[in-house]
Short mmCIF file of C-alpha atoms and ligand atoms in Angstrom, two decimals:
data_model
loop_
_atom_site.label_atom_id
_atom_site.label_comp_id
_atom_site.label_asym_id
_atom_site.label_seq_id
_atom_site.Cartn_x
_atom_site.Cartn_y
_atom_site.Cartn_z
CA MET A 8 0.00 0.00 0.00
CA SER A 9 1.28 3.46 -0.84
CA CYS A 10 2.20 5.85 1.94
CA LEU A 11 0.70 9.29 2.43
CA ILE A 12 3.75 10.53 4.32
CA GLU A 13 7.23 9.40 3.29
CA ILE A 14 10.21 10.71 5.21
CA ASP A 15 13.71 9.40 4.61
CA GLY A 16 16.90 10.71 6.22
CA LEU A 17 15.35 14.03 7.28
CA ARG A 18 17.82 16.37 8.95
CA TYR A 19 17.29 19.96 9.95
CA HIS A 20 19.06 22.52 12.08
CA TYR A 21 17.64 25.92 12.99
CA PRO A 22 19.40 29.05 11.70
CA ASP A 23 21.17 29.45 15.08
CA GLY A 24 22.85 26.09 14.46
CA ARG A 25 20.79 24.00 16.91
CA SER A 26 20.08 20.65 15.30
CA ALA A 27 16.47 19.54 15.71
CA LEU A 28 16.07 16.59 13.32
CA ASN A 29 18.96 14.15 12.93
CA GLY A 30 17.92 11.58 10.34
CA ILE A 31 14.19 10.87 10.65
CA ASP A 32 12.77 7.90 8.75
CA LEU A 33 9.00 7.60 8.96
CA HIS A 34 6.29 6.32 6.64
CA VAL A 35 2.57 6.75 7.32
CA LYS A 36 0.00 4.80 5.35
CA HIS A 37 -3.47 5.91 4.22
CA GLY A 38 -5.87 5.76 7.13
CA GLU A 39 -3.23 5.27 9.83
CA ARG A 40 -3.58 6.98 13.21
CA VAL A 41 -0.11 7.58 14.56
CA GLY A 42 0.84 8.94 17.97
CA LEU A 43 4.14 10.82 18.09
CA VAL A 44 5.64 10.83 21.57
CA GLY A 45 8.95 11.94 23.05
CA PRO A 46 10.43 14.30 25.62
CA ASN A 47 10.41 18.08 25.27
CA GLY A 48 12.81 19.18 22.58
CA ALA A 49 12.66 15.80 20.80
CA GLY A 50 11.78 17.47 17.49
CA LYS A 51 8.03 16.77 17.26
CA THR A 52 6.97 20.32 16.42
CA THR A 53 9.88 20.81 14.03
CA LEU A 54 8.88 17.61 12.23
CA PHE A 55 5.30 18.88 11.90
CA LEU A 56 6.49 22.25 10.60
CA THR A 57 8.59 20.45 7.99
CA LEU A 58 5.61 18.32 6.89
CA ALA A 59 3.49 21.48 6.63
CA GLY A 60 5.99 22.98 4.18
CA VAL A 61 7.01 25.77 6.59
CA ILE A 62 10.65 24.68 6.84
CA ASP A 63 12.58 24.67 3.58
CA SER A 64 16.27 24.13 4.19
CA PHE A 65 16.23 20.51 5.34
CA GLU A 66 18.23 17.54 4.09
CA GLY A 67 16.64 14.26 3.03
CA GLU A 68 13.51 13.19 1.20
CA VAL A 69 10.05 14.25 2.36
CA SER A 70 6.81 13.79 0.47
CA VAL A 71 3.21 14.26 1.60
CA ALA A 72 0.26 13.07 -0.49
CA GLY A 73 2.31 13.31 -3.66
CA CYS A 74 3.85 16.73 -2.86
CA ASP A 75 7.63 16.57 -2.98
CA LEU A 76 8.66 18.93 -0.17
CA THR A 77 12.22 19.22 -1.42
CA THR A 78 10.81 21.53 -4.12
CA PRO A 79 9.31 25.03 -3.62
CA GLU A 80 6.22 23.94 -5.63
CA GLY A 81 5.67 20.96 -3.31
CA ARG A 82 5.98 23.12 -0.19
CA LYS A 83 3.48 25.58 -1.66
CA GLU A 84 0.97 22.91 -2.68
CA VAL A 85 1.09 20.86 0.50
CA HIS A 86 -1.38 23.10 2.37
CA ARG A 87 -4.10 21.70 0.09
CA LYS A 88 -3.30 18.18 1.29
CA LEU A 89 -2.20 18.52 4.88
CA GLY A 90 -3.89 20.37 7.75
CA ILE A 91 -2.01 21.26 10.90
CA VAL A 92 -3.53 22.29 14.23
CA PHE A 93 -0.96 24.09 16.36
CA GLN A 94 -0.51 23.67 20.08
CA GLN A 95 -1.53 27.28 20.71
CA THR A 96 -4.95 27.64 19.09
CA ASP A 97 -4.74 31.42 19.60
CA ASP A 98 -2.13 31.45 16.81
CA GLN A 99 -4.69 29.91 14.50
CA LEU A 100 -7.87 31.85 15.33
CA PHE A 101 -7.66 35.53 14.48
CA HIS A 102 -10.96 36.55 12.88
CA ALA A 103 -13.94 38.33 14.43
CA SER A 104 -16.22 35.29 14.19
CA VAL A 105 -15.96 31.51 14.23
CA GLU A 106 -17.53 31.41 10.77
CA GLU A 107 -14.87 33.71 9.29
CA ASP A 108 -12.10 31.70 10.91
CA ILE A 109 -13.35 28.43 9.42
CA ALA A 110 -14.09 30.04 6.03
CA PHE A 111 -10.60 31.52 5.76
CA GLY A 112 -8.95 28.38 4.37
CA PRO A 113 -11.54 27.46 1.71
CA LEU A 114 -11.75 31.13 0.60
CA ASN A 115 -7.98 31.11 0.15
CA LEU A 116 -8.27 27.96 -1.95
CA GLY A 117 -10.60 29.92 -4.26
CA ALA A 118 -13.86 28.14 -3.36
CA ASP A 119 -17.06 30.04 -4.30
CA GLU A 120 -19.53 31.33 -1.73
CA ALA A 121 -21.86 28.32 -1.78
CA GLU A 122 -18.95 25.89 -1.52
CA VAL A 123 -17.44 27.87 1.37
CA ARG A 124 -20.79 27.79 3.20
CA ARG A 125 -21.10 24.04 2.64
CA ARG A 126 -17.59 23.42 3.95
CA VAL A 127 -18.08 25.63 7.02
CA ASP A 128 -21.32 23.80 7.95
CA CYS A 129 -19.78 20.40 7.35
CA ALA A 130 -16.63 21.22 9.36
CA LEU A 131 -18.65 22.65 12.28
CA SER A 132 -20.79 19.54 12.47
CA SER A 133 -17.70 17.28 12.27
CA VAL A 134 -16.42 18.86 15.49
CA GLY A 135 -19.84 18.77 17.17
CA LEU A 136 -20.53 22.53 17.23
CA ASN A 137 -23.95 23.87 16.28
CA GLU A 138 -24.96 26.84 14.07
CA ASP A 139 -25.02 29.22 17.04
CA PHE A 140 -21.24 29.14 17.19
CA LYS A 141 -20.86 30.78 13.78
CA ASN A 142 -21.23 34.31 15.14
CA ARG A 143 -19.28 33.78 18.34
CA LEU A 144 -16.00 35.61 18.87
CA PRO A 145 -13.26 32.92 18.90
CA PHE A 146 -11.41 34.86 21.60
CA HIS A 147 -14.34 34.32 24.00
CA LEU A 148 -14.56 30.53 23.61
CA SER A 149 -13.36 27.98 26.15
CA GLY A 150 -10.13 26.06 25.51
CA GLY A 151 -12.03 23.01 24.29
CA GLU A 152 -14.25 25.07 21.98
CA LYS A 153 -11.25 26.93 20.54
CA ARG A 154 -9.54 23.60 19.87
CA ARG A 155 -12.64 22.37 18.04
CA VAL A 156 -12.90 25.54 15.94
CA ALA A 157 -9.20 25.26 15.04
CA ILE A 158 -9.76 21.66 13.93
CA ALA A 159 -12.87 22.70 11.98
CA GLY A 160 -10.84 25.40 10.19
CA VAL A 161 -8.38 22.75 9.05
CA LEU A 162 -11.09 20.21 8.11
CA ALA A 163 -12.77 22.87 5.93
CA MET A 164 -9.71 22.58 3.66
CA GLU A 165 -10.65 18.91 3.19
CA PRO A 166 -7.08 17.68 3.69
CA ASP A 167 -5.79 14.12 3.21
CA VAL A 168 -3.71 14.24 6.39
CA LEU A 169 -4.24 15.91 9.75
CA LEU A 170 -1.42 16.84 12.14
CA LEU A 171 -2.36 17.71 15.72
CA ASP A 172 0.43 19.15 17.88
CA GLU A 173 -0.27 18.58 21.60
CA PRO A 174 -4.05 18.86 21.12
CA SER A 175 -5.04 17.88 24.64
CA SER A 176 -2.53 19.97 26.60
CA ASP A 177 -4.96 22.75 27.61
CA LEU A 178 -8.15 20.68 27.88
CA ASP A 179 -10.01 19.67 31.02
CA PRO A 180 -11.13 16.01 31.28
CA ARG A 181 -14.47 16.68 29.61
CA GLY A 182 -12.83 18.63 26.76
CA ARG A 183 -10.36 15.80 26.30
CA ARG A 184 -13.12 13.18 26.24
CA GLU A 185 -15.04 15.18 23.63
CA LEU A 186 -11.91 15.51 21.50
CA VAL A 187 -11.36 11.73 21.64
CA GLN A 188 -14.93 11.22 20.41
CA ILE A 189 -14.55 13.79 17.61
CA LEU A 190 -11.31 12.19 16.41
CA ASP A 191 -12.92 8.77 16.60
CA ARG A 192 -15.57 9.85 14.08
CA LEU A 193 -13.05 11.36 11.63
CA PRO A 194 -11.87 8.85 9.04
CA ILE A 195 -8.83 10.97 8.10
CA THR A 196 -5.17 9.87 8.30
CA ARG A 197 -3.53 11.65 11.22
CA VAL A 198 -0.41 12.10 13.31
CA ILE A 199 -0.93 13.33 16.86
CA SER A 200 1.85 14.50 19.15
CA SER A 201 1.03 14.41 22.83
CA HIS A 202 2.50 14.01 26.30
CA ASN A 203 -0.81 12.60 27.43
CA LEU A 204 -0.31 8.89 26.83
CA ASP A 205 -3.85 7.95 27.89
CA PHE A 206 -5.03 10.26 25.12
CA ILE A 207 -2.62 8.60 22.66
CA CYS A 208 -3.91 5.15 23.72
CA GLU A 209 -7.45 6.23 22.98
CA THR A 210 -6.77 7.85 19.61
CA CYS A 211 -3.89 6.01 17.91
CA GLU A 212 -3.15 2.42 16.96
CA ARG A 213 0.54 3.05 16.28
CA VAL A 214 3.07 4.93 18.37
CA VAL A 215 6.36 6.41 17.23
CA ILE A 216 8.92 7.47 19.82
CA ILE A 217 11.14 10.34 18.76
CA ASP A 218 14.07 11.53 20.83
CA GLY A 219 17.04 13.68 19.88
CA GLY A 220 15.56 14.21 16.42
CA VAL A 221 15.61 10.48 15.59
CA VAL A 222 12.84 7.84 15.53
CA ARG A 223 13.77 5.42 18.36
CA ALA A 224 10.84 2.99 18.18
CA SER A 225 7.63 2.39 16.29
CA GLY A 226 4.92 -0.21 16.78
CA PRO A 227 1.44 -1.03 18.07
CA THR A 228 0.42 1.51 20.76
CA HIS A 229 0.02 -0.87 23.69
CA GLU A 230 3.22 -2.77 22.87
CA ILE A 231 5.37 0.36 22.79
CA LEU A 232 3.79 2.10 25.78
CA ALA A 233 3.94 -1.06 27.90
CA ASP A 234 7.74 -1.33 27.40
CA GLU A 235 8.74 0.39 30.64
CA ASP A 236 12.50 0.40 29.97
CA LEU A 237 12.05 1.86 26.51
CA MET A 238 9.68 4.51 27.85
CA LEU A 239 11.98 5.53 30.72
CA LYS A 240 14.96 5.71 28.40
CA HIS A 241 13.16 8.39 26.40
CA GLY A 242 11.82 10.48 29.26
CA LEU A 243 8.37 8.87 29.14
CA GLU A 244 6.33 6.77 31.53
CA THR A 245 4.14 3.73 30.92
CA PRO A 246 0.54 4.81 31.67
CA TYR A 247 -0.75 3.59 35.02
CA PHE A 248 -3.48 1.33 33.61
CA LEU A 249 -0.94 -0.48 31.39
CA ARG A 250 1.46 -0.95 34.33
CA GLU A 251 -1.36 -2.50 36.33
CA ALA A 252 -2.25 -4.75 33.39
CA ILE A 253 1.38 -5.95 33.06
CA ARG A 254 1.73 -6.63 36.82
CA GLY A 255 -1.61 -8.44 36.83
CA LYS A 256 -0.34 -10.95 34.29
N1 ADP B 25 12.95 28.54 16.55
C1 ADP B 25 13.93 27.78 17.04
N2 ADP B 25 15.22 28.17 16.96
C2 ADP B 25 16.23 27.39 17.45
N3 ADP B 25 16.04 26.17 17.99
C3 ADP B 25 14.77 25.74 18.07
C4 ADP B 25 13.65 26.50 17.62
N4 ADP B 25 12.51 25.78 17.84
C5 ADP B 25 12.92 24.63 18.41
N5 ADP B 25 14.26 24.61 18.55
C6 ADP B 25 15.07 23.50 19.10
O1 ADP B 25 14.87 22.35 18.27
C7 ADP B 25 14.79 21.17 19.05
C8 ADP B 25 13.46 20.49 18.77
O2 ADP B 25 12.41 21.31 19.26
P1 ADP B 25 10.87 20.99 19.01
O3 ADP B 25 10.69 20.56 17.63
O4 ADP B 25 10.11 22.18 19.48
O5 ADP B 25 10.64 19.76 20.00
P2 ADP B 25 9.31 19.19 20.67
O6 ADP B 25 8.15 19.73 19.90
O7 ADP B 25 9.46 17.71 20.58
O8 ADP B 25 9.32 19.67 22.10
C9 ADP B 25 14.99 21.61 20.49
O9 ADP B 25 16.35 21.45 20.81
C10 ADP B 25 14.61 23.07 20.48
O10 ADP B 25 15.30 23.77 21.49
MG1 MG B 26 6.46 20.77 20.52
#
């Protein structure tokens, strides 16, 4: 089966010389739900920015849904194929209404008025928000609602791949539960970075550990997260319920 994301030998250092990615190899198939975990500074956000076409001076091969990101054309086109939801939703929501924020992407793609309206309605319903939210000021929404609007804005672009960077970090338990349910209903290929390993367990069937800008392990979620030595080695911790399950064996 062909892969939607193909990364081979990806290296990148920031302009100040700090190396962030040191030879990443990662392939993601159509329909896969991948959890990206690793300590702070592992390179998760930098990897996402590279996949989104924001970073241009990397080494290696990177392609997303047929866009070759080693070329300027590929990096320009990739926003039609890949949607990214940043950790800070305030960076993503900057219009005077929820409707305008969600319409921004499709309008930029050149969709006509009727098509924009259709996409806004469809995206809102995908994230479980009703019509009344259209006229709300994004700035006044709760953390969970902002997160949903940010996801809706990306879904309105109808991407092939969704990247979510630390999506549960500012959510209370109810907001987190609702996000799990929303993601469960979305059939889209996705990569989710998170420190919340319960959240990863509930939303991803494969986990990739990244540390020091290199992929250190990849495999079925429960298998990887239950490997206590591997987890500790990379600044992570086996979730409590998995530890109990192992000890109960
Ligand atoms: N704008 C930047 N300039 C210089 N170094 C950066 C910048 N952003 C991140 N880094 C460095 O790149 C490495 C990877 O960071 P990042 O991708 O943010 O990791 P993560 O998202 O896993 O916490 C870290 O060493 C970090 O300090
Ligand atoms: Mg990060």
